mmCIF file of N, CA and C in Angstrom:
data_model
loop_
_atom_site.group_PDB
_atom_site.id
_atom_site.type_symbol
_atom_site.label_atom_id
_atom_site.label_comp_id
_atom_site.label_asym_id
_atom_site.label_seq_id
_atom_site.Cartn_x
_atom_site.Cartn_y
_atom_site.Cartn_z
ATOM 1 N N MET M 27 133.528 114.584 -58.859
ATOM 2 C CA MET M 27 134.193 113.508 -58.175
ATOM 3 C C MET M 27 133.377 112.257 -58.418
ATOM 4 N N ASP M 28 134.070 111.160 -58.575
ATOM 5 C CA ASP M 28 133.432 109.886 -58.871
ATOM 6 C C ASP M 28 134.005 108.800 -57.987
ATOM 7 N N VAL M 29 133.174 107.810 -57.713
ATOM 8 C CA VAL M 29 133.642 106.563 -57.127
ATOM 9 C C VAL M 29 133.557 105.544 -58.248
ATOM 10 N N ILE M 30 134.709 105.036 -58.657
ATOM 11 C CA ILE M 30 134.752 104.141 -59.801
ATOM 12 C C ILE M 30 134.506 102.700 -59.371
ATOM 13 N N GLU M 31 135.094 102.290 -58.268
ATOM 14 C CA GLU M 31 134.916 100.945 -57.732
ATOM 15 C C GLU M 31 134.805 101.058 -56.220
ATOM 16 N N ASN M 32 134.071 100.123 -55.619
ATOM 17 C CA ASN M 32 133.906 100.163 -54.173
ATOM 18 C C ASN M 32 133.711 98.740 -53.669
ATOM 19 N N TYR M 33 134.352 98.389 -52.560
ATOM 20 C CA TYR M 33 134.169 97.093 -51.918
ATOM 21 C C TYR M 33 134.320 97.281 -50.418
ATOM 22 N N CYS M 34 133.494 96.591 -49.659
ATOM 23 C CA CYS M 34 133.714 96.584 -48.218
ATOM 24 C C CYS M 34 133.411 95.205 -47.668
ATOM 25 N N GLY M 35 134.131 94.874 -46.626
ATOM 26 C CA GLY M 35 133.936 93.612 -45.947
ATOM 27 C C GLY M 35 134.338 93.772 -44.496
ATOM 28 N N ALA M 36 133.649 93.064 -43.638
ATOM 29 C CA ALA M 36 133.967 93.127 -42.213
ATOM 30 C C ALA M 36 133.796 91.733 -41.646
ATOM 31 N N GLY M 37 134.660 91.398 -40.743
ATOM 32 C CA GLY M 37 134.555 90.093 -40.125
ATOM 33 C C GLY M 37 135.422 90.016 -38.900
ATOM 34 N N SER M 38 135.434 88.843 -38.307
ATOM 35 C CA SER M 38 136.255 88.681 -37.112
ATOM 36 C C SER M 38 137.736 88.689 -37.458
ATOM 37 N N ALA M 39 138.072 88.316 -38.696
ATOM 38 C CA ALA M 39 139.483 88.258 -39.085
ATOM 39 C C ALA M 39 140.018 89.613 -39.521
ATOM 40 N N ALA M 40 139.244 90.365 -40.324
ATOM 41 C CA ALA M 40 139.785 91.621 -40.856
ATOM 42 C C ALA M 40 138.677 92.532 -41.358
ATOM 43 N N ASP M 41 138.941 93.839 -41.280
ATOM 44 C CA ASP M 41 138.074 94.850 -41.877
ATOM 45 C C ASP M 41 138.701 95.262 -43.197
ATOM 46 N N LEU M 42 137.864 95.611 -44.175
ATOM 47 C CA LEU M 42 138.404 96.078 -45.446
ATOM 48 C C LEU M 42 137.383 96.944 -46.169
ATOM 49 N N LEU M 43 137.809 98.139 -46.531
ATOM 50 C CA LEU M 43 137.036 99.034 -47.389
ATOM 51 C C LEU M 43 137.998 99.533 -48.452
ATOM 52 N N THR M 44 137.662 99.303 -49.711
ATOM 53 C CA THR M 44 138.496 99.791 -50.804
ATOM 54 C C THR M 44 137.621 100.544 -51.790
ATOM 55 N N ALA M 45 138.216 101.511 -52.457
ATOM 56 C CA ALA M 45 137.510 102.266 -53.491
ATOM 57 C C ALA M 45 138.538 102.917 -54.403
ATOM 58 N N LYS M 46 138.137 103.111 -55.633
ATOM 59 C CA LYS M 46 138.924 103.929 -56.558
ATOM 60 C C LYS M 46 138.114 105.200 -56.750
ATOM 61 N N ILE M 47 138.707 106.340 -56.392
ATOM 62 C CA ILE M 47 137.985 107.611 -56.436
ATOM 63 C C ILE M 47 138.708 108.590 -57.353
ATOM 64 N N ARG M 48 137.933 109.512 -57.912
ATOM 65 C CA ARG M 48 138.485 110.512 -58.828
ATOM 66 C C ARG M 48 138.277 111.903 -58.246
ATOM 67 N N ARG M 49 139.323 112.705 -58.299
ATOM 68 C CA ARG M 49 139.286 114.080 -57.794
ATOM 69 C C ARG M 49 138.355 114.918 -58.681
ATOM 70 N N PRO M 50 137.602 115.860 -58.083
ATOM 71 C CA PRO M 50 136.738 116.741 -58.879
ATOM 72 C C PRO M 50 137.559 117.591 -59.857
ATOM 73 N N ILE M 51 136.991 117.884 -60.986
ATOM 74 C CA ILE M 51 137.661 118.696 -62.011
ATOM 75 C C ILE M 51 137.968 120.078 -61.448
ATOM 76 N N GLY M 52 139.192 120.540 -61.660
ATOM 77 C CA GLY M 52 139.616 121.860 -61.212
ATOM 78 C C GLY M 52 140.167 121.906 -59.803
ATOM 79 N N PHE M 53 140.062 120.813 -59.063
ATOM 80 C CA PHE M 53 140.575 120.769 -57.690
ATOM 81 C C PHE M 53 142.039 120.360 -57.716
ATOM 82 N N ARG M 54 142.817 120.914 -56.774
ATOM 83 C CA ARG M 54 144.251 120.641 -56.749
ATOM 84 C C ARG M 54 144.704 119.916 -55.482
ATOM 85 N N GLY M 55 143.904 119.960 -54.432
ATOM 86 C CA GLY M 55 144.303 119.335 -53.172
ATOM 87 C C GLY M 55 144.119 117.827 -53.193
ATOM 88 N N ALA M 56 144.946 117.133 -52.413
ATOM 89 C CA ALA M 56 144.831 115.676 -52.270
ATOM 90 C C ALA M 56 143.717 115.356 -51.272
ATOM 91 N N PRO M 57 143.007 114.255 -51.463
ATOM 92 C CA PRO M 57 141.901 113.907 -50.562
ATOM 93 C C PRO M 57 142.379 113.601 -49.143
ATOM 94 N N LEU M 58 141.490 113.877 -48.185
ATOM 95 C CA LEU M 58 141.764 113.679 -46.756
ATOM 96 C C LEU M 58 140.615 112.920 -46.112
ATOM 97 N N PHE M 59 140.895 112.268 -44.995
ATOM 98 C CA PHE M 59 139.828 111.674 -44.194
ATOM 99 C C PHE M 59 139.182 112.797 -43.387
ATOM 100 N N ALA M 60 137.925 113.084 -43.646
ATOM 101 C CA ALA M 60 137.251 114.233 -43.043
ATOM 102 C C ALA M 60 137.130 114.117 -41.525
ATOM 103 N N ASP M 61 136.944 112.914 -41.019
ATOM 104 C CA ASP M 61 136.708 112.741 -39.589
ATOM 105 C C ASP M 61 137.911 112.193 -38.829
ATOM 106 N N ASP M 62 139.054 112.127 -39.478
ATOM 107 C CA ASP M 62 140.295 111.742 -38.798
ATOM 108 C C ASP M 62 141.443 112.489 -39.460
ATOM 109 N N ARG M 63 141.581 113.744 -39.093
ATOM 110 C CA ARG M 63 142.615 114.587 -39.704
ATOM 111 C C ARG M 63 144.018 114.180 -39.267
ATOM 112 N N SER M 64 144.137 113.353 -38.214
ATOM 113 C CA SER M 64 145.463 112.913 -37.777
ATOM 114 C C SER M 64 146.027 111.818 -38.683
ATOM 115 N N ALA M 65 145.167 111.162 -39.451
ATOM 116 C CA ALA M 65 145.637 110.106 -40.356
ATOM 117 C C ALA M 65 146.252 110.740 -41.597
ATOM 118 N N ASN M 66 147.492 110.391 -41.881
ATOM 119 C CA ASN M 66 148.149 110.855 -43.103
ATOM 120 C C ASN M 66 147.904 109.796 -44.174
ATOM 121 N N PRO M 67 147.015 110.063 -45.132
ATOM 122 C CA PRO M 67 146.614 109.023 -46.082
ATOM 123 C C PRO M 67 147.725 108.539 -47.008
ATOM 124 N N LEU M 68 148.833 109.261 -47.067
ATOM 125 C CA LEU M 68 149.938 108.830 -47.927
ATOM 126 C C LEU M 68 150.856 107.816 -47.253
ATOM 127 N N ILE M 69 150.903 107.818 -45.901
ATOM 128 C CA ILE M 69 151.830 106.915 -45.214
ATOM 129 C C ILE M 69 151.180 106.010 -44.170
ATOM 130 N N ASP M 70 149.952 106.287 -43.760
ATOM 131 C CA ASP M 70 149.280 105.476 -42.745
ATOM 132 C C ASP M 70 149.001 104.079 -43.311
ATOM 133 N N ILE M 71 149.261 103.040 -42.527
ATOM 134 C CA ILE M 71 149.047 101.688 -43.048
ATOM 135 C C ILE M 71 147.587 101.244 -42.965
ATOM 136 N N HIS M 72 146.790 101.841 -42.069
ATOM 137 C CA HIS M 72 145.386 101.463 -41.922
ATOM 138 C C HIS M 72 144.440 102.379 -42.685
ATOM 139 N N CYS M 73 144.840 103.601 -42.943
ATOM 140 C CA CYS M 73 143.995 104.624 -43.572
ATOM 141 C C CYS M 73 144.737 105.180 -44.787
ATOM 142 N N GLN M 74 144.528 104.578 -45.940
ATOM 143 C CA GLN M 74 145.306 104.954 -47.121
ATOM 144 C C GLN M 74 144.438 105.617 -48.187
ATOM 145 N N ILE M 75 144.951 106.702 -48.758
ATOM 146 C CA ILE M 75 144.429 107.275 -50.001
ATOM 147 C C ILE M 75 145.673 107.628 -50.801
ATOM 148 N N ARG M 76 145.955 106.835 -51.811
ATOM 149 C CA ARG M 76 147.202 107.000 -52.551
ATOM 150 C C ARG M 76 146.911 107.265 -54.020
ATOM 151 N N PRO M 77 147.713 108.124 -54.651
ATOM 152 C CA PRO M 77 147.518 108.387 -56.082
ATOM 153 C C PRO M 77 147.726 107.116 -56.906
ATOM 154 N N ASP M 78 146.944 106.994 -57.959
ATOM 155 C CA ASP M 78 147.103 105.892 -58.906
ATOM 156 C C ASP M 78 148.434 106.084 -59.627
ATOM 157 N N PRO M 79 149.372 105.138 -59.514
ATOM 158 C CA PRO M 79 150.681 105.319 -60.153
ATOM 159 C C PRO M 79 150.612 105.359 -61.682
ATOM 160 N N ASN M 80 149.504 104.897 -62.256
ATOM 161 C CA ASN M 80 149.341 104.911 -63.713
ATOM 162 C C ASN M 80 148.669 106.177 -64.223
ATOM 163 N N ASP M 81 148.389 107.133 -63.329
ATOM 164 C CA ASP M 81 147.708 108.376 -63.708
ATOM 165 C C ASP M 81 148.673 109.549 -63.542
ATOM 166 N N PRO M 82 149.269 110.051 -64.630
ATOM 167 C CA PRO M 82 150.254 111.139 -64.503
ATOM 168 C C PRO M 82 149.657 112.449 -63.975
ATOM 169 N N GLN M 83 148.352 112.677 -64.151
ATOM 170 C CA GLN M 83 147.715 113.896 -63.640
ATOM 171 C C GLN M 83 147.367 113.789 -62.156
ATOM 172 N N GLU M 84 147.471 112.590 -61.593
ATOM 173 C CA GLU M 84 147.115 112.319 -60.193
ATOM 174 C C GLU M 84 145.690 112.763 -59.866
ATOM 175 N N ASP M 85 144.765 112.437 -60.747
ATOM 176 C CA ASP M 85 143.348 112.703 -60.499
ATOM 177 C C ASP M 85 142.638 111.489 -59.910
ATOM 178 N N ASN M 86 143.219 110.312 -60.048
ATOM 179 C CA ASN M 86 142.622 109.083 -59.543
ATOM 180 C C ASN M 86 143.406 108.587 -58.335
ATOM 181 N N TYR M 87 142.663 108.089 -57.349
ATOM 182 C CA TYR M 87 143.262 107.637 -56.096
ATOM 183 C C TYR M 87 142.702 106.273 -55.712
ATOM 184 N N PHE M 88 143.531 105.504 -55.026
ATOM 185 C CA PHE M 88 143.102 104.249 -54.435
ATOM 186 C C PHE M 88 142.940 104.459 -52.937
ATOM 187 N N LEU M 89 141.760 104.133 -52.420
ATOM 188 C CA LEU M 89 141.469 104.246 -50.996
ATOM 189 C C LEU M 89 141.442 102.839 -50.412
ATOM 190 N N LYS M 90 142.067 102.681 -49.261
ATOM 191 C CA LYS M 90 142.058 101.388 -48.573
ATOM 192 C C LYS M 90 142.051 101.627 -47.072
ATOM 193 N N VAL M 91 141.037 101.087 -46.393
ATOM 194 C CA VAL M 91 140.917 101.165 -44.937
ATOM 195 C C VAL M 91 140.889 99.737 -44.415
ATOM 196 N N THR M 92 141.788 99.432 -43.484
ATOM 197 C CA THR M 92 141.877 98.070 -42.960
ATOM 198 C C THR M 92 141.540 97.967 -41.472
ATOM 199 N N ASP M 93 141.096 99.061 -40.872
ATOM 200 C CA ASP M 93 140.719 99.051 -39.456
ATOM 201 C C ASP M 93 139.566 100.035 -39.282
ATOM 202 N N PHE M 94 138.358 99.500 -39.084
ATOM 203 C CA PHE M 94 137.172 100.355 -39.008
ATOM 204 C C PHE M 94 137.078 101.145 -37.708
ATOM 205 N N SER M 95 137.992 100.935 -36.773
ATOM 206 C CA SER M 95 138.002 101.750 -35.557
ATOM 207 C C SER M 95 138.815 103.025 -35.768
ATOM 208 N N ARG M 96 139.392 103.191 -36.962
ATOM 209 C CA ARG M 96 140.212 104.364 -37.276
ATOM 210 C C ARG M 96 139.663 105.054 -38.522
ATOM 211 N N CYS M 97 140.329 106.077 -38.954
ATOM 212 C CA CYS M 97 140.066 106.781 -40.219
ATOM 213 C C CYS M 97 138.741 107.539 -40.238
ATOM 214 N N GLY M 98 138.020 107.569 -39.134
ATOM 215 C CA GLY M 98 136.732 108.245 -39.109
ATOM 216 C C GLY M 98 135.580 107.388 -39.590
ATOM 217 N N VAL M 99 135.769 106.087 -39.667
ATOM 218 C CA VAL M 99 134.710 105.180 -40.116
ATOM 219 C C VAL M 99 133.616 105.125 -39.053
ATOM 220 N N LEU M 100 132.370 105.256 -39.495
ATOM 221 C CA LEU M 100 131.214 105.096 -38.615
ATOM 222 C C LEU M 100 130.456 103.849 -39.035
ATOM 223 N N LYS M 101 129.948 103.107 -38.055
ATOM 224 C CA LYS M 101 129.123 101.934 -38.348
ATOM 225 C C LYS M 101 127.731 102.195 -37.785
ATOM 226 N N ARG M 102 126.733 102.160 -38.679
ATOM 227 C CA ARG M 102 125.343 102.395 -38.265
ATOM 228 C C ARG M 102 124.417 101.471 -39.037
ATOM 229 N N ASN M 103 123.552 100.788 -38.311
ATOM 230 C CA ASN M 103 122.524 99.938 -38.912
ATOM 231 C C ASN M 103 123.096 98.967 -39.942
ATOM 232 N N GLY M 104 124.264 98.428 -39.673
ATOM 233 C CA GLY M 104 124.879 97.469 -40.576
ATOM 234 C C GLY M 104 125.652 98.087 -41.724
ATOM 235 N N PHE M 105 125.614 99.413 -41.850
ATOM 236 C CA PHE M 105 126.330 100.097 -42.924
ATOM 237 C C PHE M 105 127.614 100.720 -42.389
ATOM 238 N N ILE M 106 128.582 100.863 -43.276
ATOM 239 C CA ILE M 106 129.837 101.540 -42.977
ATOM 240 C C ILE M 106 129.810 102.874 -43.704
ATOM 241 N N HIS M 107 130.123 103.963 -42.996
ATOM 242 C CA HIS M 107 130.138 105.316 -43.566
ATOM 243 C C HIS M 107 131.542 105.889 -43.414
ATOM 244 N N LEU M 108 132.031 106.524 -44.467
ATOM 245 C CA LEU M 108 133.338 107.170 -44.423
ATOM 246 C C LEU M 108 133.270 108.454 -45.235
ATOM 247 N N ARG M 109 133.667 109.577 -44.594
ATOM 248 C CA ARG M 109 133.669 110.875 -45.287
ATOM 249 C C ARG M 109 135.076 111.220 -45.750
ATOM 250 N N ILE M 110 135.175 111.641 -47.011
ATOM 251 C CA ILE M 110 136.437 112.063 -47.618
ATOM 252 C C ILE M 110 136.277 113.501 -48.080
ATOM 253 N N TRP M 111 137.264 114.344 -47.801
ATOM 254 C CA TRP M 111 137.280 115.732 -48.291
ATOM 255 C C TRP M 111 138.234 115.856 -49.462
ATOM 256 N N PHE M 112 137.790 116.605 -50.450
ATOM 257 C CA PHE M 112 138.663 117.012 -51.549
ATOM 258 C C PHE M 112 138.854 118.516 -51.440
ATOM 259 N N PRO M 113 140.008 118.980 -50.937
ATOM 260 C CA PRO M 113 140.247 120.423 -50.859
ATOM 261 C C PRO M 113 140.434 121.018 -52.255
ATOM 262 N N ALA M 114 139.931 122.233 -52.433
ATOM 263 C CA ALA M 114 140.125 122.928 -53.708
ATOM 264 C C ALA M 114 141.600 123.246 -53.916
ATOM 265 N N PHE M 115 142.301 123.585 -52.824
ATOM 266 C CA PHE M 115 143.726 123.918 -52.893
ATOM 267 C C PHE M 115 144.475 123.132 -51.822
ATOM 268 N N PRO M 116 145.697 122.702 -52.093
ATOM 269 C CA PRO M 116 146.454 121.924 -51.108
ATOM 270 C C PRO M 116 146.672 122.692 -49.802
ATOM 271 N N GLY M 117 146.407 122.010 -48.679
ATOM 272 C CA GLY M 117 146.685 122.584 -47.370
ATOM 273 C C GLY M 117 145.712 123.630 -46.880
ATOM 274 N N VAL M 118 144.639 123.907 -47.634
ATOM 275 C CA VAL M 118 143.676 124.938 -47.247
ATOM 276 C C VAL M 118 142.283 124.311 -47.187
ATOM 277 N N VAL M 119 141.585 124.484 -46.067
ATOM 278 C CA VAL M 119 140.215 124.007 -45.935
ATOM 279 C C VAL M 119 139.283 125.195 -46.148
ATOM 280 N N MET M 120 138.378 125.062 -47.125
ATOM 281 C CA MET M 120 137.474 126.166 -47.483
ATOM 282 C C MET M 120 136.060 125.628 -47.678
ATOM 283 N N LEU M 121 135.102 126.546 -47.766
ATOM 284 C CA LEU M 121 133.726 126.148 -48.034
ATOM 285 C C LEU M 121 133.564 125.538 -49.418
ATOM 286 N N ALA M 122 134.473 125.855 -50.329
ATOM 287 C CA ALA M 122 134.394 125.336 -51.694
ATOM 288 C C ALA M 122 134.855 123.880 -51.798
ATOM 289 N N ASP M 123 135.411 123.323 -50.724
ATOM 290 C CA ASP M 123 135.850 121.928 -50.759
ATOM 291 C C ASP M 123 134.643 121.017 -50.999
ATOM 292 N N GLN M 124 134.906 119.860 -51.581
ATOM 293 C CA GLN M 124 133.827 118.904 -51.817
ATOM 294 C C GLN M 124 133.989 117.706 -50.903
ATOM 295 N N GLU M 125 132.867 117.145 -50.531
ATOM 296 C CA GLU M 125 132.841 116.009 -49.623
ATOM 297 C C GLU M 125 132.275 114.796 -50.348
ATOM 298 N N LEU M 126 132.897 113.671 -50.107
ATOM 299 C CA LEU M 126 132.431 112.399 -50.642
ATOM 300 C C LEU M 126 132.098 111.513 -49.451
ATOM 301 N N ILE M 127 130.912 110.939 -49.444
ATOM 302 C CA ILE M 127 130.531 110.015 -48.379
ATOM 303 C C ILE M 127 130.394 108.628 -48.989
ATOM 304 N N LEU M 128 131.271 107.732 -48.566
ATOM 305 C CA LEU M 128 131.193 106.341 -49.002
ATOM 306 C C LEU M 128 130.322 105.589 -48.011
ATOM 307 N N MET M 129 129.347 104.868 -48.530
ATOM 308 C CA MET M 129 128.493 104.028 -47.696
ATOM 309 C C MET M 129 128.451 102.648 -48.324
ATOM 310 N N CYS M 130 128.616 101.646 -47.503
ATOM 311 C CA CYS M 130 128.478 100.294 -48.020
ATOM 312 C C CYS M 130 128.068 99.368 -46.887
ATOM 313 N N ARG M 131 127.512 98.253 -47.274
ATOM 314 C CA ARG M 131 127.104 97.243 -46.301
ATOM 315 C C ARG M 131 127.915 95.982 -46.570
ATOM 316 N N PRO M 132 128.735 95.593 -45.599
ATOM 317 C CA PRO M 132 129.514 94.363 -45.801
ATOM 318 C C PRO M 132 128.585 93.169 -45.989
ATOM 319 N N PRO M 133 129.011 92.199 -46.795
ATOM 320 C CA PRO M 133 128.183 91.004 -46.977
ATOM 321 C C PRO M 133 128.026 90.248 -45.660
ATOM 322 N N GLU M 134 126.880 89.600 -45.526
ATOM 323 C CA GLU M 134 126.624 88.802 -44.326
ATOM 324 C C GLU M 134 127.561 87.596 -44.320
ATOM 325 N N PRO M 135 128.017 87.200 -43.147
ATOM 326 C CA PRO M 135 128.879 86.021 -43.095
ATOM 327 C C PRO M 135 128.125 84.775 -43.558
ATOM 328 N N THR M 136 128.823 83.906 -44.235
ATOM 329 C CA THR M 136 128.239 82.665 -44.726
ATOM 330 C C THR M 136 128.612 81.536 -43.774
ATOM 331 N N LEU M 137 127.607 80.803 -43.348
ATOM 332 C CA LEU M 137 127.845 79.669 -42.465
ATOM 333 C C LEU M 137 127.820 78.395 -43.294
ATOM 334 N N LEU M 138 128.830 77.612 -43.152
ATOM 335 C CA LEU M 138 128.886 76.327 -43.840
ATOM 336 C C LEU M 138 128.693 75.228 -42.810
ATOM 337 N N ARG M 139 127.831 74.295 -43.145
ATOM 338 C CA ARG M 139 127.612 73.159 -42.251
ATOM 339 C C ARG M 139 127.838 71.879 -43.030
ATOM 340 N N HIS M 140 128.510 70.990 -42.414
ATOM 341 C CA HIS M 140 128.732 69.676 -43.003
ATOM 342 C C HIS M 140 127.906 68.678 -42.204
ATOM 343 N N LYS M 141 127.080 67.950 -42.911
ATOM 344 C CA LYS M 141 126.296 66.917 -42.250
ATOM 345 C C LYS M 141 126.755 65.572 -42.786
ATOM 346 N N ALA M 142 126.986 64.696 -41.892
ATOM 347 C CA ALA M 142 127.386 63.347 -42.280
ATOM 348 C C ALA M 142 126.272 62.391 -41.896
ATOM 349 N N ALA M 143 125.928 61.564 -42.826
ATOM 350 C CA ALA M 143 124.902 60.565 -42.554
ATOM 351 C C ALA M 143 125.597 59.249 -42.232
ATOM 352 N N GLY M 144 125.109 58.600 -41.251
ATOM 353 C CA GLY M 144 125.687 57.314 -40.876
ATOM 354 C C GLY M 144 124.701 56.185 -41.160
ATOM 355 N N PHE M 145 125.229 55.017 -41.378
ATOM 356 C CA PHE M 145 124.387 53.847 -41.605
ATOM 357 C C PHE M 145 124.939 52.704 -40.774
ATOM 358 N N ALA M 146 124.090 52.103 -40.047
ATOM 359 C CA ALA M 146 124.495 50.941 -39.256
ATOM 360 C C ALA M 146 123.498 49.821 -39.528
ATOM 361 N N GLY M 147 123.982 48.684 -39.803
ATOM 362 C CA GLY M 147 123.092 47.551 -40.050
ATOM 363 C C GLY M 147 123.694 46.581 -41.037
ATOM 364 N N THR M 148 122.896 45.640 -41.446
ATOM 365 C CA THR M 148 123.352 44.644 -42.407
ATOM 366 C C THR M 148 122.470 44.697 -43.629
ATOM 367 N N LEU M 149 123.026 44.355 -44.745
ATOM 368 C CA LEU M 149 122.261 44.309 -45.992
ATOM 369 C C LEU M 149 121.992 42.901 -46.386
#
């Protein structure tokens, strides 16, 4: 299993974690959120893991999380942690399943300050 691309961001306006992940060779099950089994990654709007439409074998997936209070996301020491399970077989949880842990640290917010200088007097 591979993580091909990864991005995370958090702020007062929106949370965002995205990744392109690849299913382990020989595995047939679709990935699941390990710590939120109630989230259906194919239809949930906040917790998505969807097959890449350009991959006919469906080995590559796009992950998108837009609410860090859901999907099993943990926040610790400024980092975001998310566990994904890849079942060996669809619908069956076994010891042979593989786990992927995504960890990332959102960029620090940037503060912009505008300073205006004034001049009063005569030349």
